[in-house]
Coordinates of C-alpha atoms in Angstrom, one line a residue:
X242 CA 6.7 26.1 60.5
X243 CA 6.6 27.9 57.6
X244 CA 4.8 31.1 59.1
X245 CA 8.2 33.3 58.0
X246 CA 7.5 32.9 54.5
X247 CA 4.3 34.7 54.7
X248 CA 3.8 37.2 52.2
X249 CA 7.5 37.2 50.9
X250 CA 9.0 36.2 47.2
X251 CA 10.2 33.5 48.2
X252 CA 13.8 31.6 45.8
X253 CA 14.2 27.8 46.2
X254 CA 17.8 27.1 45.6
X255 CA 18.5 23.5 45.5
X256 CA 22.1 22.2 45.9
X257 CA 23.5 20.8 42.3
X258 CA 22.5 17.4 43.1
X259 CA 19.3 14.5 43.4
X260 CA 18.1 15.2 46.9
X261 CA 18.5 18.6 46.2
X262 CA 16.7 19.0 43.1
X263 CA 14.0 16.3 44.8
X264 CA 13.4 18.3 48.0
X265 CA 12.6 21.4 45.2
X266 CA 10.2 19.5 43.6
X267 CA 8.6 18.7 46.3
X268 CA 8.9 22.5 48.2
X269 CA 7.5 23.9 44.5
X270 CA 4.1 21.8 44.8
X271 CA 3.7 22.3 48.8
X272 CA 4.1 25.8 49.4
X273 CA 1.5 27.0 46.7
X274 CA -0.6 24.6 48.7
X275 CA -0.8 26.6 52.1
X276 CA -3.2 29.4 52.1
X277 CA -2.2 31.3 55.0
X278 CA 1.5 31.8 53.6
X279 CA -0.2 34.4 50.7
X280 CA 3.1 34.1 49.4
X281 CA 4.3 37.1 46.8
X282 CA 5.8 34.9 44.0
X283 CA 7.6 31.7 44.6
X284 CA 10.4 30.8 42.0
X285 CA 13.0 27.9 41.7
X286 CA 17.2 28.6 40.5
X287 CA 18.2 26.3 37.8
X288 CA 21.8 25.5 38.4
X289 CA 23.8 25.5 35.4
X290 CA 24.9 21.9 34.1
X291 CA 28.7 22.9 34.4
X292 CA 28.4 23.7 38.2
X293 CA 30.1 20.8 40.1
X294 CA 27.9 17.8 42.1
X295 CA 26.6 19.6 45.4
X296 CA 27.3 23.3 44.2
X297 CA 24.9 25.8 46.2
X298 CA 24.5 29.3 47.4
X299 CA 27.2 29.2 49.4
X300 CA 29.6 28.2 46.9
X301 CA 28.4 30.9 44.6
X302 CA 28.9 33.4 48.1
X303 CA 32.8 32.0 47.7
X304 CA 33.1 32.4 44.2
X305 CA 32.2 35.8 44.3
X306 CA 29.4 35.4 41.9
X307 CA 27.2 38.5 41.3
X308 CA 23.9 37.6 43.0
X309 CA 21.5 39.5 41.6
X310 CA 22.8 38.6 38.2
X311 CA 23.0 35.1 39.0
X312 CA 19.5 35.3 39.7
X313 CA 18.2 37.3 36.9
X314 CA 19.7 35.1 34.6
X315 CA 18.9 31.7 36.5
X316 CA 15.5 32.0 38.5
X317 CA 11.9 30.8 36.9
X318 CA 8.6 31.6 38.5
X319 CA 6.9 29.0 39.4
X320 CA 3.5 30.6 40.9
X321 CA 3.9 34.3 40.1
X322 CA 0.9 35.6 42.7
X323 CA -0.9 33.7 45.5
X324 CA -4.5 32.5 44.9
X325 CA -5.6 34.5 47.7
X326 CA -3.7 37.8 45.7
X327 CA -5.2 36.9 42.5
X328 CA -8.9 36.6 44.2
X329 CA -8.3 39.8 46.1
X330 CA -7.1 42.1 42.8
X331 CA -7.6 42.5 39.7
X332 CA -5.7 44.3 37.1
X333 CA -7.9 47.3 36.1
X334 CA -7.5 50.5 34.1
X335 CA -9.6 53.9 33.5
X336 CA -10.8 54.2 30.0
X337 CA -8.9 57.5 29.7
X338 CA -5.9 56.2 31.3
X339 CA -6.3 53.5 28.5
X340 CA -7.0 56.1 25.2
X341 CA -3.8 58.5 26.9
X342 CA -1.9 55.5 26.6
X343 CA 0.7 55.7 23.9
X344 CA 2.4 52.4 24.0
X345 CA 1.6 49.5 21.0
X346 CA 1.0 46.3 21.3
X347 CA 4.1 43.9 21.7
X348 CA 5.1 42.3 18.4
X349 CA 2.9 39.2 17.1
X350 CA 5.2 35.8 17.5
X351 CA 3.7 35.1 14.0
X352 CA 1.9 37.5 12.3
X353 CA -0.6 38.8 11.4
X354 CA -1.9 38.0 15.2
X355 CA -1.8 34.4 14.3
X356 CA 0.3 33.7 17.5
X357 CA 0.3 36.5 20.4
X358 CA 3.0 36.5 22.9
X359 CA 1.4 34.2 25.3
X360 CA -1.1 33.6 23.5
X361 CA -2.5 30.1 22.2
X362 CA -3.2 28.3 19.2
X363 CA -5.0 25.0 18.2
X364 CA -5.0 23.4 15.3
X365 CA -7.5 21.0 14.6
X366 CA -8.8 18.7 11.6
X367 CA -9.5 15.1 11.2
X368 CA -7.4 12.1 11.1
X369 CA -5.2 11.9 8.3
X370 CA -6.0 15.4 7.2
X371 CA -2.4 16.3 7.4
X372 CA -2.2 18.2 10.0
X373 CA 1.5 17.0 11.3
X374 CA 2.5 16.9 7.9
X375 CA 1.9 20.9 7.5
X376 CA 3.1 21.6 10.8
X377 CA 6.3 20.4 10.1
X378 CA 6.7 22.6 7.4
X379 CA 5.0 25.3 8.8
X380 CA 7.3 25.1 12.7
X381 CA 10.6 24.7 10.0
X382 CA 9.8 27.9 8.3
X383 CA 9.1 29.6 11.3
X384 CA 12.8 28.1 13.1
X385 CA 14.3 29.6 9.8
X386 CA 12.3 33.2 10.3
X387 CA 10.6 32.2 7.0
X388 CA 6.5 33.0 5.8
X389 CA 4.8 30.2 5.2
X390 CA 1.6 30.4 3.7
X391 CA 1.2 34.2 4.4
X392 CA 1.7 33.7 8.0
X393 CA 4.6 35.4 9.3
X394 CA 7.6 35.0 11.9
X395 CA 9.1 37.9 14.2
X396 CA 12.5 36.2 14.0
X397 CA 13.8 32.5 13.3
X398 CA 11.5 31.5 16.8
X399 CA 13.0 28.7 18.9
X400 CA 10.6 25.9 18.9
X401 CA 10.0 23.2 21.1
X402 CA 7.3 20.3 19.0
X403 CA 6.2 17.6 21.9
X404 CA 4.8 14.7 18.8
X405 CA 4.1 11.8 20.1
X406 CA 2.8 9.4 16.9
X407 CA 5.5 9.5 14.6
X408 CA 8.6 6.8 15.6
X409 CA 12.0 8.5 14.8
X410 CA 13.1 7.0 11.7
X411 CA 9.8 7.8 9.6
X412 CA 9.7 11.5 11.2
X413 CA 13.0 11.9 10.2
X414 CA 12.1 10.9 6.9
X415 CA 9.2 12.9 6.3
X416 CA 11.5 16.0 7.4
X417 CA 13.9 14.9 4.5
X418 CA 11.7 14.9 1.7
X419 CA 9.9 18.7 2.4
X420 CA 12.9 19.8 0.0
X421 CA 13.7 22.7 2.6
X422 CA 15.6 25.1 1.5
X423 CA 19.4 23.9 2.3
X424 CA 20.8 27.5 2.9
X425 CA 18.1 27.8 6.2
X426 CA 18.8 24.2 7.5
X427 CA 21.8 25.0 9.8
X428 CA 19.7 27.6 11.6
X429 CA 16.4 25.5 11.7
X430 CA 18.8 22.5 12.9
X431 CA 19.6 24.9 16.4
X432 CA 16.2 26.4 16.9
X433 CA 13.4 23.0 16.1
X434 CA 13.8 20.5 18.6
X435 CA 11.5 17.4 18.1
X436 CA 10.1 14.2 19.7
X437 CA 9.5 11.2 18.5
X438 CA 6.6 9.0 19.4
X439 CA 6.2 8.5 22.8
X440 CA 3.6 6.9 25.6
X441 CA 3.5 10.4 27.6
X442 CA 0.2 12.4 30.1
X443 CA 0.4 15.8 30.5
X444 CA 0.1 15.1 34.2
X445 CA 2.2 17.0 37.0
X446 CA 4.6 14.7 36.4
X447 CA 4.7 15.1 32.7
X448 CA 4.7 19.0 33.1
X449 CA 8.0 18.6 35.3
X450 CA 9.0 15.8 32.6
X451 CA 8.4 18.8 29.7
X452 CA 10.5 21.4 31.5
X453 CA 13.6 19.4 32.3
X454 CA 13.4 18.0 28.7
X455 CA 13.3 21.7 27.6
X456 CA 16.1 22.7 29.6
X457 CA 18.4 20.3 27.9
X458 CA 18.1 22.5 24.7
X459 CA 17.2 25.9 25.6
X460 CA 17.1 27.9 28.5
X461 CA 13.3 27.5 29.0
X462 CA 13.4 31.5 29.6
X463 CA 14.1 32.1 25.8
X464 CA 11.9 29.3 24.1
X465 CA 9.3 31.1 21.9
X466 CA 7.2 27.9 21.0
X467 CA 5.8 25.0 22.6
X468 CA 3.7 22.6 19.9
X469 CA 2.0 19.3 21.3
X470 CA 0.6 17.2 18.8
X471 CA -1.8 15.7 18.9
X472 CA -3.6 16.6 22.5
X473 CA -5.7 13.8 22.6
X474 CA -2.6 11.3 23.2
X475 CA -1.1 13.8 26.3
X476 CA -4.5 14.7 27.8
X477 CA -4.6 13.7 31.5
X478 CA -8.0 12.0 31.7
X479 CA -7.2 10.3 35.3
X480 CA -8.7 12.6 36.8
X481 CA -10.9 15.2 34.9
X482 CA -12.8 12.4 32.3
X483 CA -13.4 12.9 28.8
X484 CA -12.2 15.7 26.4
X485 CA -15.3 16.5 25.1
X486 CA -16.8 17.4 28.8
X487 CA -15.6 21.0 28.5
X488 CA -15.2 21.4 32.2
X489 CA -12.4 18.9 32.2
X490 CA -10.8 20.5 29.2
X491 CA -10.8 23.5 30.9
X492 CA -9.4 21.9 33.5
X493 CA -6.2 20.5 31.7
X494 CA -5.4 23.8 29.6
X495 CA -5.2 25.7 33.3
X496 CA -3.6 23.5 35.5
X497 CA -1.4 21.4 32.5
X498 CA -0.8 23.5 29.4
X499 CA -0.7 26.8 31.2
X500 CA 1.3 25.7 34.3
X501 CA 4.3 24.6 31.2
X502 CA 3.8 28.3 30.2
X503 CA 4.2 29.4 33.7
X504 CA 7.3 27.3 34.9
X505 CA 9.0 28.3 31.3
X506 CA 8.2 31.8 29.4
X507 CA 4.9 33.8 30.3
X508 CA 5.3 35.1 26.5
X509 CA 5.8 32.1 25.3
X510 CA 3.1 30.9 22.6
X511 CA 1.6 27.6 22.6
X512 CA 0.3 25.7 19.9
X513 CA -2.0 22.2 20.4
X514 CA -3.3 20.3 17.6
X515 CA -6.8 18.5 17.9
X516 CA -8.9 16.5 16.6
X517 CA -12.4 17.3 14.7
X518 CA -15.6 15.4 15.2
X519 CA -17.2 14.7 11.4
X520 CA -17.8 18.5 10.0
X521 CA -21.2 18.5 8.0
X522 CA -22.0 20.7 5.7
X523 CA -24.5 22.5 7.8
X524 CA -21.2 22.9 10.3
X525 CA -18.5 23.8 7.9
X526 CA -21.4 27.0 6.2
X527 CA -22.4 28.3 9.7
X528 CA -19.5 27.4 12.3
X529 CA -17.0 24.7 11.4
X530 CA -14.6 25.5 14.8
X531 CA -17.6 24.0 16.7
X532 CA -16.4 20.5 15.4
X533 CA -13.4 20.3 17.6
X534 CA -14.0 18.4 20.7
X535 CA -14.5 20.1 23.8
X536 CA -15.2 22.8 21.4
X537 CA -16.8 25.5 23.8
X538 CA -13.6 25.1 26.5
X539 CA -11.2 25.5 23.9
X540 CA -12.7 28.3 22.0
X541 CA -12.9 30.5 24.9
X542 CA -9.3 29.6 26.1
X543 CA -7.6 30.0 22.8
X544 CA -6.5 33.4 21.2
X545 CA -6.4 31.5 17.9
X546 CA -7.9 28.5 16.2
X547 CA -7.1 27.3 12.6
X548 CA -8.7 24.6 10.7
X549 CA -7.5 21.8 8.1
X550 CA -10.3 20.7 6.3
X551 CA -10.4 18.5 3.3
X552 CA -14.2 18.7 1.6
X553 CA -13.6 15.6 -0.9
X554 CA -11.4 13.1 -0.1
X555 CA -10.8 12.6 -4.0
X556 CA -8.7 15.8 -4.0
X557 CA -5.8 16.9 -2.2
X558 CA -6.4 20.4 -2.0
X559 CA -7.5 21.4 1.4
X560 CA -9.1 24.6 3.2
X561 CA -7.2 26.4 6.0
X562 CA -10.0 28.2 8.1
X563 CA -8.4 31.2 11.1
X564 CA -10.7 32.0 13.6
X565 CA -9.0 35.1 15.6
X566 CA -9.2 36.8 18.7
X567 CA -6.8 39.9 18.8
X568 CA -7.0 40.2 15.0
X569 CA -8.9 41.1 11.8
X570 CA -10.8 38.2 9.7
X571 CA -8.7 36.2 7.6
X572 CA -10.0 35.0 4.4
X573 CA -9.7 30.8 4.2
X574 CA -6.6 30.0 2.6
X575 CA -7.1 26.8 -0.4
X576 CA -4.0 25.0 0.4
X577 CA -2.1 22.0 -1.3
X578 CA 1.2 19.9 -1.1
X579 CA 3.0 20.3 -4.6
X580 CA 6.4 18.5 -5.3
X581 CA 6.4 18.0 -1.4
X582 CA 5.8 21.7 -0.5
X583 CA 3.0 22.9 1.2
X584 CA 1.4 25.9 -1.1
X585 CA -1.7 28.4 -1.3
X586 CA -3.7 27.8 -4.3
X587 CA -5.5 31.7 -5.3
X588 CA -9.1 30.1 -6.5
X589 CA -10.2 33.1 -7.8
X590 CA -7.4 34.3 -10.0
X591 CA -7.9 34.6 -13.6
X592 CA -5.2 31.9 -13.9
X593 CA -6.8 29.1 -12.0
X594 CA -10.9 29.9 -11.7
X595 CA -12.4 27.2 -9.9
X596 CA -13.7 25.6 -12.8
X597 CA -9.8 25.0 -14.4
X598 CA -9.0 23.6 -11.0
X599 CA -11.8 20.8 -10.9
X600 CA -10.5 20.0 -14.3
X601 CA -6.6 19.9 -13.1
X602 CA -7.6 17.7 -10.0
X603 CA -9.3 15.6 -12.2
X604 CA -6.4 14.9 -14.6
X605 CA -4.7 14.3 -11.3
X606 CA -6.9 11.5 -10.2
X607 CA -6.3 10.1 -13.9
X608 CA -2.6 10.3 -13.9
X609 CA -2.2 8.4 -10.2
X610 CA -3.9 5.4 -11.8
X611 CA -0.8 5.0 -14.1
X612 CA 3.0 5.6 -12.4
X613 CA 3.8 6.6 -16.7
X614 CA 1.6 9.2 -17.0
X615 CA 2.9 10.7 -13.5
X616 CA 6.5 10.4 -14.8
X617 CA 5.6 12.6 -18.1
X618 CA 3.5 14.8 -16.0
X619 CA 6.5 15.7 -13.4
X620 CA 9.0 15.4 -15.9
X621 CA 7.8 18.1 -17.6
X622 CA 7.7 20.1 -14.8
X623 CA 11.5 19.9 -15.2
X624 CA 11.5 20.6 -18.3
X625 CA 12.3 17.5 -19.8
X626 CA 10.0 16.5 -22.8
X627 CA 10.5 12.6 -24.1
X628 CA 9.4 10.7 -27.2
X629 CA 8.0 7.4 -26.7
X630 CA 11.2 5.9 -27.7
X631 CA 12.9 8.1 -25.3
X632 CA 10.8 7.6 -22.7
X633 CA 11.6 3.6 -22.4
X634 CA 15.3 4.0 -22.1
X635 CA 15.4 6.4 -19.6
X636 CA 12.8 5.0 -17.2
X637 CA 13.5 1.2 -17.9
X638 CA 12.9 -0.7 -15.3
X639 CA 12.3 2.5 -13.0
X640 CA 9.4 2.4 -10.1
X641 CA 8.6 -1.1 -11.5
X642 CA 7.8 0.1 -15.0
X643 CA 9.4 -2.9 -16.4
X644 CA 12.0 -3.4 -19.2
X645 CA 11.6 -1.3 -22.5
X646 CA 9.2 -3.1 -24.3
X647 CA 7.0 -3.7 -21.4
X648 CA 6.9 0.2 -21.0
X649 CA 6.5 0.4 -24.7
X650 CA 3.5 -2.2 -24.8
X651 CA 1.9 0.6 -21.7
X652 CA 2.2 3.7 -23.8
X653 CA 0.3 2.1 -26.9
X654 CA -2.2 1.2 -25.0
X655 CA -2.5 4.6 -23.2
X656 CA -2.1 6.8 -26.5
X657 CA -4.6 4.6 -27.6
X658 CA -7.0 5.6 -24.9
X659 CA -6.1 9.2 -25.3
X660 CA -4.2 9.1 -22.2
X661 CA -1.4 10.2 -23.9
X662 CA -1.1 13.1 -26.6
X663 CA 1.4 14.4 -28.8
X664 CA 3.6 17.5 -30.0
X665 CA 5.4 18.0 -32.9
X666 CA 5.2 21.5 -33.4
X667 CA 9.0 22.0 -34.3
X668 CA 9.2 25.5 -33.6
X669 CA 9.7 25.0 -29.8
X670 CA 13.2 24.6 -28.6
X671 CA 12.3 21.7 -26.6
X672 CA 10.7 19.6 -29.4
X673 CA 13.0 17.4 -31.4
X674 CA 11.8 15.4 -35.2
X675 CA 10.3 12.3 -34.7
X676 CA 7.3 10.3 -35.8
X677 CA 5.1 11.1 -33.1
X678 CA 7.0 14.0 -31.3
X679 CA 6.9 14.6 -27.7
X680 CA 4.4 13.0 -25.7
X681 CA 1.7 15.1 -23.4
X682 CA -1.0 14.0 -20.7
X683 CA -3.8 16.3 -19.6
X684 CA -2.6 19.4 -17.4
X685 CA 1.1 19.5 -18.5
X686 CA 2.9 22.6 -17.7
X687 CA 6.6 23.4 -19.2
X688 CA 9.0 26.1 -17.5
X689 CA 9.6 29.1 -19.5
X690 CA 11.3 31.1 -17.4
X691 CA 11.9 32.4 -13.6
X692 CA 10.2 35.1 -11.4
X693 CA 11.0 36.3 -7.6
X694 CA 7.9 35.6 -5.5
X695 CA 7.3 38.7 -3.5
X696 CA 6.4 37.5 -0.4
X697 CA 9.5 35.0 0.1
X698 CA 12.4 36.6 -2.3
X699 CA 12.7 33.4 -3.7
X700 CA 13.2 32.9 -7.3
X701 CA 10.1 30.5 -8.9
X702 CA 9.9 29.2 -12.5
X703 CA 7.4 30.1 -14.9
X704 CA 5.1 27.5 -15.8
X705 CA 3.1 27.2 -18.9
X706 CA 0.9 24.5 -20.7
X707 CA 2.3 22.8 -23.2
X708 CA -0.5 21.4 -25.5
X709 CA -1.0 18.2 -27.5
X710 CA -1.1 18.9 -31.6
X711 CA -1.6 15.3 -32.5
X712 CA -3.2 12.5 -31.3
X713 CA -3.4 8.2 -31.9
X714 CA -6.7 7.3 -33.8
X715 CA -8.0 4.6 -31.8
X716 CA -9.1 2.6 -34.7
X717 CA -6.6 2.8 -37.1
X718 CA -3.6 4.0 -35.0
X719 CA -2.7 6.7 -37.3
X720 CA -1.1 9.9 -35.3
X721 CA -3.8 13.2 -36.9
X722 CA -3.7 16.9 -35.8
X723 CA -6.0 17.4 -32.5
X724 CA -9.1 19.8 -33.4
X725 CA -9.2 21.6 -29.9
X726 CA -5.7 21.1 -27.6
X727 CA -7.3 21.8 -24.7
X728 CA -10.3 19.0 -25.0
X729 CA -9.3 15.5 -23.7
X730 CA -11.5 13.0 -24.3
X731 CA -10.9 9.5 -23.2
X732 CA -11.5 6.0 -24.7
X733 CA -12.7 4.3 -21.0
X734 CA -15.0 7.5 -20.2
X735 CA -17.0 6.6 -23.6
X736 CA -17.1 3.3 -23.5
X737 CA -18.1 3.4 -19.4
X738 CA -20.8 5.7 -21.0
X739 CA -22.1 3.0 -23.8
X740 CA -21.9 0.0 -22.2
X741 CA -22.3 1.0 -18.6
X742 CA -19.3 -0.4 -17.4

């Protein structure tokens, strides 16, 4: 007889041990269940780990605990209002109760209004887009209280990234080579907490599976974060059917993804990532967020949707497209991984105008079909510069280059072809006498220098071209002055245009 309940706030307090915690369980799904009970809020105490087996109120009574302290700290809504309350009122305001209201709004989990408190996020793209691989970064930045591609923590947020496709050993590898800052790693270490890949449904079991798994790291109370990734491998389709029928997506973000929110922190922010069908062109002009599946549930559940899109699989720069609820427009963000850091790429600078870029991504695509001209190319980067000669002792035998003269036998070939370049301009500090000077590919930048980046603090270097003033005469092999430095033209481009091959 449960009729005493009715219309009370009602506290489950299990005894510290199995049947307790089971006959919770079972109280926390029942109770909800009865409509005549109308019951105020219902909530469940999570006893504290170091509490003996069998501890309960009445030990707590003995202690002399502080009751209402004990609670405060240690009680979780489970069902805040009764259906019958939430059918019966609504929260309502007058319009000039609403303009004489002085307060602001509560601080933005990750600004600007990318992530509300309690507000939720999906990102979506298609497979192999990258989308874990930037979320990585992007949840390790935010752990640290870091920007990360303009977007902006309150605070290092505690984080809590449900990823089910990666196994541990290759997730913890791909978290080694972001090159993370080291200085921020000791705080990220505390506040990230991560899966690996895992056969796991977001059904009631799983959502009971997600909060105890929580509670082993933080006190769900104080987690800021909850990431899943991807949705389509937790989605609960047992019942509901497929996640492109909107009404059983709507489904599953109420009674799954918001129930975790409910049971844990109502402020907490949520992120999902999802899968895009094909985006056409027509799609990506006029509305490229109706390529998620079960597009029209999730748009009008989600405070936030952001899109990874890639428009030529030849290149590796990608688009990052925000469609926001609480928040003004943002501008798509041209985004690309650079030395195993995710980066925003300005395409309308005066530095990089779209047409320099096409030209850089496709001395790109040239340089990945040799490992050498890579080596040269990232080299640089570091400031190292090598003459041929140089070049095969320091790299022999490295990333299956071979022994010297095998590398030797690669760079005639590829000098030959124009491939490779040359400067012997002996006024810079990095060049050294030699027959052919230092060698050059197409797009090589030098560092001249360091500048603070004013969004992160951070101290960058200064990159600038460094540009061929010789070159190998395919005929006769001789090394002659270049006529333009900033024109490469290659041996297989003219003969694929004479012979057709």
């Amino acid at each position: 007889d449960w009729s005493p309940l009715q219309g009370k706030h009602v506290i489950l307090w299990p005894d510290h041990d199995k049947a307790g915690q089971d006959y919770v369980d079972a109280l926390s799904k029942k109770l909800p269940t009865i409509p005549t009970l109308n019951l105020a809020s219902l909530s469940r105490v999570m006893i504290p780990k170091d509490k003996p087996e069998s501890w309960d109120a009445a030990d707590a009574f003995e202690e002399g605990l502080d009751i209402g302290a004990f609670l405060k700290e240690h009680r979780v809504c489970i069902t805040p209002l009764s259906s019958n309350q939430k059918k019966n009122k609504l929260s309502a305001s007058k319009l000039s109760q609403m303009l004489a209201d002085t307060s602001v709004p509560p601080d933005d989990l990750i600004g600007p209004r990318i992530l509300t408190p309690g507000g939720l996020l999906v990102l979506g793209g298609a497979p192999k887009v990258g989308k874990t691989d930037i979320m990585l970064s992007w949840l390790m930045h935010m752990a640290a209280g870091l920007p990360f591609l303009g977007m902006i923590p309150s605070k290092p947020l505690k984080i809590f990234y449900l990823q089910t496709e990666i196994m541990y050993p290759y997730l913890k590898e791909r978290v080694e080579t972001l090159g993370f800052d080291p200085n921020f790693l000791p705080l990220v270490g505390e506040n990230l907490v991560m899966t690996p890949q895992s056969h796991f449904v977001l059904n009631e079991e799983g959502v009971d599976c997600v909060y105890e798994t929580v509670s082993q790291f933080f006190d769900p109370k104080g987690l800021d974060i909850l990431v899943i990734d991807p949705l389509r491998n937790v989605y609960d389709a047992g019942k509901s059917g497929s996640e492109n029928d909107n009404t059983a997506m709507l489904a599953f973000l109420r009674d799954r993804v918001e129930r975790l929110r409910s049971l844990m922190n109502p402020h907490m922010g949520i992120i999902l990532t999802h899968h895009t069908k094909k985006v056409t062109k027509t799609m990506l002009e006029e509305d490229p967020f109706q390529a998620l599946s079960g597009a029209a549930s999730l748009r009008s559940f989600y405070t936030t949707g952001m899109l990874l899109f890639r428009a030529d699989e030849k290149q590796s720069v990608r688009q990052l497209m925000f469609e926001l609820r609480n928040g003004k427009s943002i501008e798509v963000k041209f985004v690309d991984k650079i030395n195993n850091q995710w980066g925003e790429i300005d395409m309308n600078s005066e530095r990089l105008v779209r047409k320099e870029y096409g030209e850089k991504l496709d001395a790109e695509r040239l340089r990945r079909h040799d490992v050498i001209l890579q080596v040269i190319f990232e080299e640089a980067k570091k400031g190292k510069l090598y003459t041929p000669t140089q070049f095969c002792q320091a790299f022999e035998n490295y990333g299956g280059l071979g022994a010297k003269q095998t590398i030797q036998s690669r760079l005639n070939v590829l000098a030959t072809k124009g491939y490779i370049k040359f400067n012997k301009d002996t006024r810079h500090k990095k060049i050294e006498r030699s027959k052919y000077g230092m060698m050059c590919v197409e797009g090589m930048e030098m560092p001249i220098g360091e500048e603070m980046d004013l969004e992160t603090g951070e101290m960058i270097p200064i990159l600038q071209p460094l540009l061929p003033t010789h070159f190998k005469e395919s005929q006769s092999g001789a090394i002659l002055p270049v006529e333009n430095p900033e024109v490469w033209v290659y041996l297989d481009d003219i003969l694929s245009q004479q012979y057709g091959w």
